[in-house]
mmCIF file of C-alpha atoms in Angstrom:
data_model
loop_
_atom_site.group_PDB
_atom_site.id
_atom_site.type_symbol
_atom_site.label_atom_id
_atom_site.label_comp_id
_atom_site.label_asym_id
_atom_site.label_seq_id
_atom_site.Cartn_x
_atom_site.Cartn_y
_atom_site.Cartn_z
ATOM 1 C CA MET A 1 -185.983 125.965 -144.455
ATOM 2 C CA PRO A 2 -184.912 123.816 -147.263
ATOM 3 C CA HIS A 3 -184.586 120.185 -146.404
ATOM 4 C CA ASP A 4 -181.112 118.706 -146.637
ATOM 5 C CA HIS A 5 -182.127 116.521 -149.393
ATOM 6 C CA ASP A 6 -183.271 119.528 -151.257
ATOM 7 C CA GLY A 7 -179.702 121.075 -150.966
ATOM 8 C CA GLU A 8 -178.030 117.842 -152.247
ATOM 9 C CA GLU A 9 -180.632 117.484 -155.069
ATOM 10 C CA ARG A 10 -180.010 121.186 -155.992
ATOM 11 C CA ARG A 11 -176.264 120.925 -155.996
ATOM 12 C CA ALA A 12 -176.294 117.752 -158.037
ATOM 13 C CA LEU A 13 -178.531 119.468 -160.662
ATOM 14 C CA GLN A 14 -176.236 122.544 -160.563
ATOM 15 C CA ARG A 15 -173.325 120.294 -161.366
ATOM 16 C CA LYS A 16 -175.108 118.870 -164.286
ATOM 17 C CA ALA A 17 -176.208 122.428 -165.561
ATOM 18 C CA TYR A 18 -173.112 124.467 -165.066
ATOM 19 C CA GLY A 19 -170.453 121.817 -165.454
ATOM 20 C CA ARG A 20 -168.290 121.415 -168.388
ATOM 21 C CA GLU A 21 -171.030 119.540 -170.441
ATOM 22 C CA ALA A 22 -174.496 120.692 -169.701
ATOM 23 C CA SER A 23 -177.006 117.830 -169.867
ATOM 24 C CA LEU A 24 -180.195 118.756 -168.159
ATOM 25 C CA THR A 25 -183.597 117.489 -169.297
ATOM 26 C CA ASP A 26 -186.611 119.677 -169.433
ATOM 27 C CA ALA A 27 -187.900 118.211 -166.227
ATOM 28 C CA GLU A 28 -184.617 118.459 -164.348
ATOM 29 C CA ALA A 29 -184.193 122.272 -165.485
ATOM 30 C CA ARG A 30 -187.901 122.890 -164.123
ATOM 31 C CA ARG A 31 -186.936 121.240 -160.813
ATOM 32 C CA LEU A 32 -183.589 123.168 -160.623
ATOM 33 C CA HIS A 33 -185.311 126.416 -161.156
ATOM 34 C CA GLU A 34 -187.993 125.553 -158.292
ATOM 35 C CA LEU A 35 -185.023 124.707 -155.859
ATOM 36 C CA GLU A 36 -183.062 127.751 -156.666
ATOM 37 C CA HIS A 37 -186.204 129.958 -156.395
ATOM 38 C CA ALA A 38 -186.879 128.309 -152.988
ATOM 39 C CA LEU A 39 -183.428 129.111 -151.925
ATOM 40 C CA ARG A 40 -183.518 132.907 -152.971
ATOM 41 C CA GLU A 41 -186.848 133.124 -151.085
ATOM 42 C CA SER A 42 -185.248 131.584 -147.925
ATOM 43 C CA ALA A 43 -182.392 134.044 -148.207
ATOM 44 C CA ARG A 44 -184.655 137.238 -147.830
ATOM 45 C CA PRO A 45 -184.027 139.209 -144.809
ATOM 46 C CA GLU A 46 -187.382 138.460 -143.111
ATOM 47 C CA ALA A 47 -186.898 134.691 -143.534
ATOM 48 C CA THR A 48 -183.444 134.867 -142.338
ATOM 49 C CA ALA A 49 -184.328 136.896 -139.319
ATOM 50 C CA GLU A 50 -187.033 134.502 -138.399
ATOM 51 C CA ARG A 51 -184.741 131.336 -138.719
ATOM 52 C CA SER A 52 -182.121 133.158 -136.550
ATOM 53 C CA ALA A 53 -184.730 133.468 -133.791
ATOM 54 C CA ARG A 54 -185.853 129.951 -134.191
ATOM 55 C CA THR A 55 -182.096 128.908 -134.037
ATOM 56 C CA ALA A 56 -181.655 130.741 -130.915
ATOM 57 C CA VAL A 57 -184.643 129.152 -129.432
ATOM 58 C CA ARG A 58 -183.527 125.624 -130.377
ATOM 59 C CA ASP A 59 -180.048 125.944 -129.226
ATOM 60 C CA THR A 60 -180.384 127.995 -126.010
ATOM 61 C CA GLY A 61 -183.195 126.102 -124.363
ATOM 62 C CA PRO A 62 -186.352 127.527 -122.746
ATOM 63 C CA VAL A 63 -187.011 131.220 -122.951
ATOM 64 C CA ASP A 64 -189.693 133.411 -121.385
ATOM 65 C CA GLY A 65 -192.943 133.797 -123.085
ATOM 66 C CA ALA A 66 -192.324 137.660 -123.795
ATOM 67 C CA ARG A 67 -189.075 136.715 -125.783
ATOM 68 C CA LEU A 68 -191.002 133.858 -127.666
ATOM 69 C CA ASP A 69 -193.790 136.252 -128.562
ATOM 70 C CA GLY A 70 -191.260 138.873 -129.807
ATOM 71 C CA MET A 71 -189.713 136.190 -131.917
ATOM 72 C CA ARG A 72 -192.839 135.015 -133.471
ATOM 73 C CA ALA A 73 -193.675 138.681 -134.303
ATOM 74 C CA GLY A 74 -190.300 138.896 -136.341
ATOM 75 C CA GLU A 75 -188.434 140.841 -133.732
ATOM 76 C CA VAL A 76 -184.956 139.469 -133.452
ATOM 77 C CA GLN A 77 -183.827 138.924 -129.697
ATOM 78 C CA PRO A 78 -180.312 138.849 -128.510
ATOM 79 C CA PRO A 79 -179.311 135.224 -128.104
ATOM 80 C CA VAL A 80 -178.725 134.101 -124.507
ATOM 81 C CA THR A 81 -175.914 131.616 -125.156
ATOM 82 C CA ARG A 82 -172.280 132.604 -125.147
ATOM 83 C CA GLY A 83 -169.203 131.644 -126.969
ATOM 84 C CA VAL A 84 -168.865 130.520 -130.607
ATOM 85 C CA LEU A 85 -172.486 129.985 -131.244
ATOM 86 C CA ASP A 86 -173.468 133.613 -130.098
ATOM 87 C CA GLU A 87 -170.959 134.996 -132.629
ATOM 88 C CA GLU A 88 -172.177 132.805 -135.524
ATOM 89 C CA SER A 89 -175.741 133.649 -134.888
ATOM 90 C CA THR A 90 -175.164 137.339 -134.653
ATOM 91 C CA ALA A 91 -172.921 137.217 -137.681
ATOM 92 C CA ALA A 92 -175.724 135.400 -139.672
ATOM 93 C CA ALA A 93 -178.307 138.064 -138.579
ATOM 94 C CA SER A 94 -176.172 140.971 -139.683
ATOM 95 C CA VAL A 95 -175.764 139.554 -143.069
ATOM 96 C CA ALA A 96 -179.395 138.933 -143.414
ATOM 97 C CA GLU A 97 -180.391 142.535 -142.640
ATOM 98 C CA GLU A 98 -178.313 143.858 -145.669
ATOM 99 C CA PRO A 99 -180.252 144.338 -148.810
ATOM 100 C CA MET A 100 -179.560 141.492 -151.497
ATOM 101 C CA THR A 101 -180.068 141.244 -155.155
ATOM 102 C CA GLU A 102 -181.214 138.218 -156.926
ATOM 103 C CA SER A 103 -177.743 137.629 -158.315
ATOM 104 C CA ALA A 104 -176.121 138.218 -155.007
ATOM 105 C CA ALA A 105 -178.584 135.839 -153.276
ATOM 106 C CA ASP A 106 -177.702 133.166 -155.708
ATOM 107 C CA GLU A 107 -174.003 133.528 -154.798
ATOM 108 C CA ALA A 108 -174.359 134.148 -151.053
ATOM 109 C CA ALA A 109 -177.238 132.061 -149.921
ATOM 110 C CA PRO A 110 -175.321 128.730 -149.854
ATOM 111 C CA GLY A 111 -172.707 130.419 -147.666
ATOM 112 C CA ILE A 112 -175.208 131.836 -145.433
ATOM 113 C CA TRP A 113 -176.833 128.490 -144.913
ATOM 114 C CA ARG A 114 -173.529 126.808 -144.238
ATOM 115 C CA THR A 115 -172.952 129.610 -141.494
ATOM 116 C CA LEU A 116 -176.428 129.000 -139.956
ATOM 117 C CA ARG A 117 -176.320 125.274 -140.022
ATOM 118 C CA SER A 118 -172.720 124.601 -139.163
ATOM 119 C CA HIS A 119 -171.195 124.927 -135.694
ATOM 120 C CA GLY A 120 -167.682 124.664 -137.153
ATOM 121 C CA LYS A 121 -165.155 127.506 -137.374
ATOM 122 C CA PRO A 122 -165.855 130.297 -140.060
ATOM 123 C CA VAL A 123 -162.442 129.527 -141.747
ATOM 124 C CA ALA A 124 -163.609 126.358 -142.960
ATOM 125 C CA VAL A 125 -166.546 127.961 -144.795
ATOM 126 C CA ALA A 126 -164.266 130.624 -146.439
ATOM 127 C CA SER A 127 -161.652 127.828 -147.389
ATOM 128 C CA ALA A 128 -164.551 125.881 -149.253
ATOM 129 C CA VAL A 129 -165.557 129.025 -151.035
ATOM 130 C CA LEU A 130 -162.089 129.959 -152.131
ATOM 131 C CA LEU A 131 -161.592 126.297 -153.336
ATOM 132 C CA ALA A 132 -164.527 126.434 -155.488
ATOM 133 C CA ILE A 133 -163.687 129.889 -156.886
ATOM 134 C CA GLY A 134 -160.087 128.460 -157.632
ATOM 135 C CA LEU A 135 -161.449 125.382 -159.484
ATOM 136 C CA GLY A 136 -163.569 127.557 -161.559
ATOM 137 C CA ALA A 137 -160.989 130.059 -162.453
ATOM 138 C CA GLY A 138 -158.435 127.318 -163.294
ATOM 139 C CA TRP A 139 -160.706 125.977 -165.961
ATOM 140 C CA ALA A 140 -161.518 129.259 -167.395
ATOM 141 C CA LEU A 141 -157.839 130.266 -167.668
ATOM 142 C CA PHE A 142 -156.181 127.101 -168.862
ATOM 143 C CA SER A 143 -158.964 125.193 -170.769
ATOM 144 C CA PRO A 144 -158.006 124.719 -174.445
ATOM 145 C CA ARG A 145 -159.767 126.846 -177.050
ATOM 146 C CA ALA A 146 -162.457 125.044 -179.007
ATOM 147 C CA SER A 147 -160.743 126.091 -182.262
ATOM 148 C CA ASP A 148 -157.495 124.434 -181.425
ATOM 149 C CA ILE A 149 -156.393 121.440 -183.414
ATOM 150 C CA PRO A 150 -154.595 118.885 -181.548
ATOM 151 C CA LEU A 151 -151.094 117.914 -182.997
ATOM 152 C CA SER A 152 -149.384 114.748 -182.947
ATOM 153 C CA ALA A 153 -145.631 114.643 -182.155
ATOM 154 C CA GLU A 154 -144.704 114.561 -185.751
ATOM 155 C CA GLU A 155 -146.837 117.501 -186.569
ATOM 156 C CA VAL A 156 -145.318 119.505 -183.610
ATOM 157 C CA GLU A 157 -141.962 118.738 -185.112
ATOM 158 C CA ARG A 158 -143.159 119.868 -188.539
ATOM 159 C CA LYS A 159 -144.481 123.102 -186.962
ATOM 160 C CA LEU A 160 -140.843 123.849 -185.587
ATOM 161 C CA GLU A 161 -139.448 122.996 -189.170
ATOM 162 C CA LEU A 162 -141.848 125.623 -190.726
ATOM 163 C CA TYR A 163 -140.701 128.298 -188.320
ATOM 164 C CA THR A 164 -137.162 127.593 -189.145
ATOM 165 C CA ALA A 165 -137.360 127.274 -192.882
ATOM 166 C CA GLN A 166 -140.113 130.138 -193.493
ATOM 167 C CA LYS A 167 -139.158 132.714 -190.855
ATOM 168 C CA PHE A 168 -142.679 133.197 -189.743
ATOM 169 C CA ASP A 169 -143.521 135.828 -187.014
ATOM 170 C CA ASP A 170 -143.107 134.319 -183.561
ATOM 171 C CA GLY A 171 -146.348 132.943 -182.363
ATOM 172 C CA SER A 172 -148.342 133.430 -185.707
ATOM 173 C CA LEU A 173 -148.076 129.792 -186.965
ATOM 174 C CA ARG A 174 -151.133 127.736 -186.160
ATOM 175 C CA ALA A 175 -153.032 124.819 -187.533
ATOM 176 C CA VAL A 176 -156.296 125.936 -188.905
ATOM 177 C CA ALA A 177 -158.038 123.082 -190.692
ATOM 178 C CA ARG A 178 -157.862 119.359 -191.005
ATOM 179 C CA ASP A 179 -159.362 116.864 -193.435
ATOM 180 C CA GLY A 180 -157.923 113.450 -193.233
ATOM 181 C CA ASP A 181 -154.245 113.470 -194.023
ATOM 182 C CA ALA A 182 -154.609 117.278 -195.120
ATOM 183 C CA LEU A 183 -153.439 119.708 -192.465
ATOM 184 C CA VAL A 184 -153.574 123.465 -193.248
ATOM 185 C CA TRP A 185 -151.332 126.089 -191.339
ATOM 186 C CA PHE A 186 -151.592 129.807 -191.348
ATOM 187 C CA ALA A 187 -148.930 132.190 -190.405
ATOM 188 C CA THR A 188 -147.552 135.706 -190.989
ATOM 189 C CA LYS A 189 -144.254 137.254 -191.946
ATOM 190 C CA SER A 190 -143.037 140.758 -191.346
ATOM 191 C CA ALA A 191 -139.996 140.842 -193.701
ATOM 192 C CA PRO A 192 -139.414 141.766 -196.364
ATOM 193 C CA GLU A 193 -142.999 143.214 -196.160
ATOM 194 C CA PRO A 194 -146.121 142.120 -194.112
ATOM 195 C CA GLN A 195 -147.394 138.962 -195.624
ATOM 196 C CA SER A 196 -150.082 136.314 -194.926
ATOM 197 C CA CYS A 197 -149.031 132.593 -195.690
ATOM 198 C CA LEU A 198 -151.163 129.386 -196.100
ATOM 199 C CA THR A 199 -149.337 125.934 -195.939
ATOM 200 C CA LEU A 200 -151.024 122.743 -197.104
ATOM 201 C CA ASP A 201 -149.493 119.454 -195.946
ATOM 202 C CA VAL A 202 -150.663 116.155 -197.345
ATOM 203 C CA GLY A 203 -148.809 113.323 -196.329
ATOM 204 C CA GLU A 204 -145.154 113.973 -197.251
ATOM 205 C CA GLN A 205 -146.101 116.804 -199.641
ATOM 206 C CA SER A 206 -146.365 120.457 -198.900
ATOM 207 C CA SER A 207 -147.357 123.599 -200.731
ATOM 208 C CA ILE A 208 -146.924 127.042 -199.314
ATOM 209 C CA ASN A 209 -148.388 130.358 -200.711
ATOM 210 C CA CYS A 210 -147.751 133.824 -199.387
ATOM 211 C CA VAL A 211 -149.247 136.990 -200.282
ATOM 212 C CA THR A 212 -149.153 140.673 -199.018
ATOM 213 C CA ASP A 213 -151.586 141.544 -196.438
ATOM 214 C CA ASP A 214 -153.307 144.092 -198.792
ATOM 215 C CA GLU A 215 -153.779 141.153 -201.224
ATOM 216 C CA PHE A 216 -155.068 138.792 -198.674
ATOM 217 C CA ALA A 217 -157.609 141.422 -197.673
ATOM 218 C CA THR A 218 -158.988 141.418 -201.097
ATOM 219 C CA PHE A 219 -158.385 137.992 -202.802
ATOM 220 C CA PRO A 220 -158.491 134.331 -201.182
ATOM 221 C CA LEU A 221 -155.115 132.736 -200.510
ATOM 222 C CA ASN A 222 -154.699 129.253 -202.258
ATOM 223 C CA ALA A 223 -152.413 126.227 -201.857
ATOM 224 C CA SER A 224 -152.909 123.003 -203.926
ATOM 225 C CA ILE A 225 -151.190 119.537 -204.076
ATOM 226 C CA SER A 226 -151.717 116.701 -206.487
ATOM 227 C CA VAL A 227 -151.698 113.374 -204.905
ATOM 228 C CA PRO A 228 -150.954 110.287 -207.137
ATOM 229 C CA SER A 229 -153.199 107.272 -207.119
ATOM 230 C CA ASP A 230 -152.303 104.208 -204.740
ATOM 231 C CA GLU A 231 -151.926 102.189 -207.854
ATOM 232 C CA GLY A 232 -149.315 104.535 -209.389
ATOM 233 C CA GLY A 233 -149.022 105.442 -213.169
ATOM 234 C CA SER A 234 -149.809 108.728 -214.491
ATOM 235 C CA MET A 235 -153.628 108.570 -214.729
ATOM 236 C CA GLY A 236 -155.796 108.856 -211.565
ATOM 237 C CA GLY A 237 -155.008 110.470 -208.203
ATOM 238 C CA SER A 238 -156.546 113.343 -206.613
ATOM 239 C CA SER A 239 -156.090 117.053 -206.162
ATOM 240 C CA VAL A 240 -156.229 118.803 -202.747
ATOM 241 C CA ASN A 241 -156.909 122.446 -202.483
ATOM 242 C CA ALA A 242 -156.971 124.635 -199.512
ATOM 243 C CA THR A 243 -158.604 128.220 -199.639
ATOM 244 C CA GLY A 244 -158.270 130.826 -197.054
ATOM 245 C CA MET A 245 -160.044 134.185 -196.613
ATOM 246 C CA LEU A 246 -160.815 136.664 -194.013
ATOM 247 C CA THR A 247 -164.131 136.982 -192.187
ATOM 248 C CA THR A 248 -165.704 140.364 -191.652
ATOM 249 C CA ALA A 249 -164.259 140.200 -188.094
ATOM 250 C CA GLY A 250 -160.787 139.630 -189.476
ATOM 251 C CA GLU A 251 -160.647 136.006 -188.649
ATOM 252 C CA VAL A 252 -159.074 133.391 -190.921
ATOM 253 C CA MET A 253 -161.520 130.942 -192.436
ATOM 254 C CA VAL A 254 -160.246 127.939 -194.365
ATOM 255 C CA ALA A 255 -161.844 125.445 -196.764
ATOM 256 C CA ILE A 256 -160.379 122.235 -197.907
ATOM 257 C CA ASN A 257 -161.662 120.719 -201.145
ATOM 258 C CA ARG A 258 -160.711 117.409 -202.866
ATOM 259 C CA TRP A 259 -161.564 115.991 -206.355
ATOM 260 C CA ASN A 260 -160.329 112.765 -208.030
ATOM 261 C CA TYR A 261 -158.836 113.041 -211.525
ATOM 262 C CA ASP A 262 -160.730 110.744 -214.035
ATOM 263 C CA ASP A 263 -161.115 110.596 -217.927
ATOM 264 C CA SER A 264 -163.864 113.242 -217.779
ATOM 265 C CA MET A 265 -161.114 115.983 -217.221
ATOM 266 C CA LEU A 266 -160.222 115.515 -220.842
ATOM 267 C CA ASP A 267 -163.790 116.494 -221.905
ATOM 268 C CA GLN A 268 -162.766 120.202 -221.848
ATOM 269 C CA PHE A 269 -160.653 119.463 -224.995
ATOM 270 C CA GLU A 270 -161.636 118.789 -228.413
ATOM 271 C CA GLY A 271 -160.229 116.984 -231.496
ATOM 272 C CA GLU A 272 -156.508 117.050 -231.772
ATOM 273 C CA GLU A 273 -156.102 118.935 -228.546
ATOM 274 C CA LYS A 274 -157.819 116.374 -226.714
ATOM 275 C CA VAL A 275 -155.597 113.676 -228.410
ATOM 276 C CA ARG A 276 -152.602 115.719 -227.498
ATOM 277 C CA ALA A 277 -153.689 116.194 -223.793
ATOM 278 C CA GLN A 278 -153.930 112.285 -223.507
ATOM 279 C CA ALA A 279 -150.451 112.037 -224.828
ATOM 280 C CA LEU A 280 -149.245 114.493 -222.294
ATOM 281 C CA ILE A 281 -150.846 112.340 -219.488
ATOM 282 C CA ASP A 282 -149.253 109.280 -220.836
ATOM 283 C CA GLU A 283 -145.865 111.087 -220.678
ATOM 284 C CA GLY A 284 -146.344 111.563 -216.949
ATOM 285 C CA TYR A 285 -147.950 114.956 -216.645
ATOM 286 C CA GLN A 286 -150.992 115.228 -214.308
ATOM 287 C CA PRO A 287 -154.539 115.541 -215.836
ATOM 288 C CA GLY A 288 -155.425 118.863 -214.531
ATOM 289 C CA MET A 289 -153.492 120.583 -217.235
ATOM 290 C CA SER A 290 -154.263 124.041 -218.810
ATOM 291 C CA LEU A 291 -154.125 125.088 -222.466
ATOM 292 C CA ILE A 292 -153.060 128.747 -222.074
ATOM 293 C CA GLY A 293 -152.744 129.748 -225.670
ATOM 294 C CA HIS A 294 -151.214 129.028 -229.176
ATOM 295 C CA PHE A 295 -148.028 129.939 -230.809
ATOM 296 C CA ARG A 296 -147.661 129.592 -234.684
ATOM 297 C CA GLY A 297 -151.024 127.672 -234.652
ATOM 298 C CA GLU A 298 -149.959 124.962 -232.182
ATOM 299 C CA PRO A 299 -151.190 124.575 -228.465
ATOM 300 C CA VAL A 300 -149.111 125.957 -225.474
ATOM 301 C CA TRP A 301 -149.644 124.106 -222.222
ATOM 302 C CA VAL A 302 -149.043 124.355 -218.465
ATOM 303 C CA ALA A 303 -149.106 121.042 -216.622
ATOM 304 C CA ASP A 304 -147.732 119.644 -213.348
ATOM 305 C CA ARG A 305 -145.719 116.502 -212.922
ATOM 306 C CA PHE A 306 -143.744 114.682 -210.091
ATOM 307 C CA THR A 307 -140.046 114.685 -210.068
ATOM 308 C CA ASP A 308 -138.172 111.619 -209.170
ATOM 309 C CA THR A 309 -137.831 112.867 -205.524
ATOM 310 C CA GLY A 310 -141.670 112.994 -205.372
ATOM 311 C CA SER A 311 -142.035 116.837 -205.423
ATOM 312 C CA MET A 312 -144.208 118.610 -207.811
ATOM 313 C CA GLU A 313 -142.914 120.894 -210.571
ATOM 314 C CA ARG A 314 -144.861 122.999 -212.970
ATOM 315 C CA CYS A 315 -143.986 122.882 -216.849
ATOM 316 C CA LEU A 316 -144.575 125.088 -219.902
ATOM 317 C CA ILE A 317 -144.897 122.934 -222.844
ATOM 318 C CA VAL A 318 -144.691 124.462 -226.460
ATOM 319 C CA ASP A 319 -145.787 122.029 -229.128
ATOM 320 C CA VAL A 320 -144.610 123.777 -232.332
ATOM 321 C CA VAL A 321 -141.025 123.441 -231.117
ATOM 322 C CA ASP A 322 -141.465 120.263 -229.256
ATOM 323 C CA ALA A 323 -139.971 121.802 -226.252
ATOM 324 C CA SER A 324 -140.681 122.166 -222.403
ATOM 325 C CA LYS A 325 -139.209 123.722 -219.406
ATOM 326 C CA CYS A 326 -140.174 123.059 -215.635
ATOM 327 C CA ALA A 327 -139.665 124.767 -212.405
ATOM 328 C CA ALA A 328 -140.677 124.165 -208.767
ATOM 329 C CA PRO A 329 -142.095 126.717 -206.534
ATOM 330 C CA ASP A 330 -139.706 128.633 -204.284
ATOM 331 C CA ASN A 331 -139.640 128.287 -200.429
ATOM 332 C CA SER A 332 -142.551 130.643 -200.019
ATOM 333 C CA GLY A 333 -144.680 128.821 -202.298
ATOM 334 C CA LYS A 334 -144.544 131.400 -204.993
ATOM 335 C CA GLN A 335 -144.198 130.029 -208.650
ATOM 336 C CA ALA A 336 -141.476 131.794 -210.667
ATOM 337 C CA PRO A 337 -142.143 132.764 -214.147
ATOM 338 C CA ILE A 338 -141.254 130.109 -216.715
ATOM 339 C CA ARG A 339 -139.508 131.167 -219.932
ATOM 340 C CA LEU A 340 -138.701 129.300 -223.143
ATOM 341 C CA SER A 341 -136.806 131.046 -225.944
ATOM 342 C CA SER A 342 -135.094 130.452 -229.293
ATOM 343 C CA GLY A 343 -131.393 130.455 -229.612
ATOM 344 C CA ASP A 344 -129.286 133.330 -231.174
ATOM 345 C CA ALA A 345 -128.998 131.344 -234.405
ATOM 346 C CA ASP A 346 -132.836 131.278 -235.056
ATOM 347 C CA ASP A 347 -133.584 133.439 -237.969
ATOM 348 C CA SER A 348 -136.922 134.455 -236.259
ATOM 349 C CA PRO A 349 -136.142 134.999 -232.344
ATOM 350 C CA TRP A 350 -139.154 134.329 -230.079
ATOM 351 C CA SER A 351 -139.626 134.019 -226.520
ATOM 352 C CA LEU A 352 -142.628 132.529 -224.488
ATOM 353 C CA THR A 353 -142.953 133.408 -220.724
ATOM 354 C CA VAL A 354 -145.732 132.117 -218.345
ATOM 355 C CA GLU A 355 -146.403 134.000 -215.096
ATOM 356 C CA PHE A 356 -148.664 133.250 -212.213
ATOM 357 C CA THR A 357 -151.135 135.469 -210.355
ATOM 358 C CA GLY A 358 -151.573 135.608 -206.668
ATOM 359 C CA TRP A 359 -154.225 132.946 -207.048
ATOM 360 C CA GLY A 360 -151.813 130.720 -209.111
ATOM 361 C CA MET A 361 -153.773 131.389 -212.513
ATOM 362 C CA PRO A 362 -151.306 131.139 -215.368
ATOM 363 C CA TYR A 363 -151.034 133.868 -218.234
ATOM 364 C CA LEU A 364 -148.863 133.724 -221.338
ATOM 365 C CA THR A 365 -146.716 136.489 -223.104
ATOM 366 C CA ILE A 366 -145.395 135.827 -226.379
ATOM 367 C CA THR A 367 -142.574 137.923 -227.963
ATOM 368 C CA GLU A 368 -141.238 137.603 -231.561
ATOM 369 C CA GLY A 369 -138.213 139.539 -232.858
ATOM 370 C CA PRO A 370 -138.166 140.887 -236.488
ATOM 371 C CA THR A 371 -136.906 138.737 -239.177
ATOM 372 C CA GLY A 372 -133.883 140.113 -241.173
ATOM 373 C CA GLY A 373 -133.871 140.225 -244.868
ATOM 374 C CA SER A 374 -131.195 139.098 -247.228
ATOM 375 C CA LEU A 375 -129.634 140.629 -250.234
ATOM 376 C CA VAL A 376 -127.407 139.055 -253.048
ATOM 377 C CA VAL A 377 -124.709 141.153 -254.391
ATOM 378 C CA ILE A 378 -122.434 140.190 -257.288
ATOM 379 C CA ASP A 379 -118.703 141.111 -256.830
ATOM 380 C CA THR A 380 -117.783 143.111 -259.890
ATOM 381 C CA GLU A 381 -114.171 141.847 -259.768
ATOM 382 C CA SER A 382 -114.681 138.135 -259.180
ATOM 383 C CA GLY A 383 -118.259 137.851 -260.392
ATOM 384 C CA ASP A 384 -118.956 135.690 -257.242
ATOM 385 C CA PRO A 385 -122.311 136.212 -255.431
ATOM 386 C CA ILE A 386 -122.093 137.485 -251.984
ATOM 387 C CA GLU A 387 -125.044 137.268 -249.636
ATOM 388 C CA VAL A 388 -125.485 140.074 -247.271
ATOM 389 C CA GLN A 389 -127.891 140.018 -244.303
ATOM 390 C CA VAL A 390 -129.977 143.264 -244.059
ATOM 391 C CA PRO A 391 -131.340 144.120 -240.618
ATOM 392 C CA VAL A 392 -134.836 145.288 -240.199
ATOM 393 C CA ASP A 393 -135.445 148.346 -238.113
ATOM 394 C CA PRO A 394 -137.688 147.242 -235.256
ATOM 395 C CA ALA A 395 -139.503 150.658 -235.355
ATOM 396 C CA GLY A 396 -140.505 149.730 -238.796
#
């Protein structure tokens, strides 16, 4: 029979091995294996029967030689004593006679030893077992998931605001990534069509992008924010980008990237275009601008800038006519097309439209109308010249 101090040592090592934070050394693991092996060996039917016999001898006083010889030979004799002790010894012996697997021995052996060694009521043993099971089940059912991101009170309030403003599906909104002051949320929408949405919050700024579930299954989902520098001014600052994609198991995986704006961002441009890009930065546009085409030999740009309220807007800039037009993303994070066109009085009407892909990449469409011809006619009566505009057939 294992000594009491062995049981205490085993239980202490089991708590370290199977508790919330396993922290066994190699030596402790070997020792725990030895103690558990000894416990399993002691729970075998032959060993248990012999212990029952010894228990009966110790607790009932002297017995005759024949009975003692039978006990030594492994034959279990009925105990002589009466009352509670008789019932406990008989119950322990009956349990030991049943076949027991190794896993069952691990679970049942401590209960058997408590029954054999204790003279208390069986209900106390059952209560202790139920208490242990209850504690284990409670931790398994109510412990937080490792993937959960703890939220502050302000972030919990922000979560409620997003539910109200964006009409996300109930229970779908959750925080999926954090990097410093950047927090990324993921949610789904059912109306007007199934959509997946990524929300990036950085300080007081926010960017939301939603795409259909079919698009999200094929392409990454992006949201980005430009953060001004602490010193203020148009130059400097950083860009924060969140990219979400689906794993092969259908789980959402999110990466947060940051990069700082500096003078090297202008190295993508050359000559007069580089000079013009610097001039746009001086006017308040963010350095991460894009040259998306040319119209009548001059550059066409897309650039971001902060409004007076601190929100971000995207602008179409057409150098040849020295004009620009800006628009902010809508509530779903979608950037609507931006269009610049000539007035009706222009002799050569034109239209420039920049649209954005699901990834947020811009593409430019240029439309120019035909130019009407003119004809000078001399009035035969007065002799005065009359200028007549002759429309041109669009079909040629």
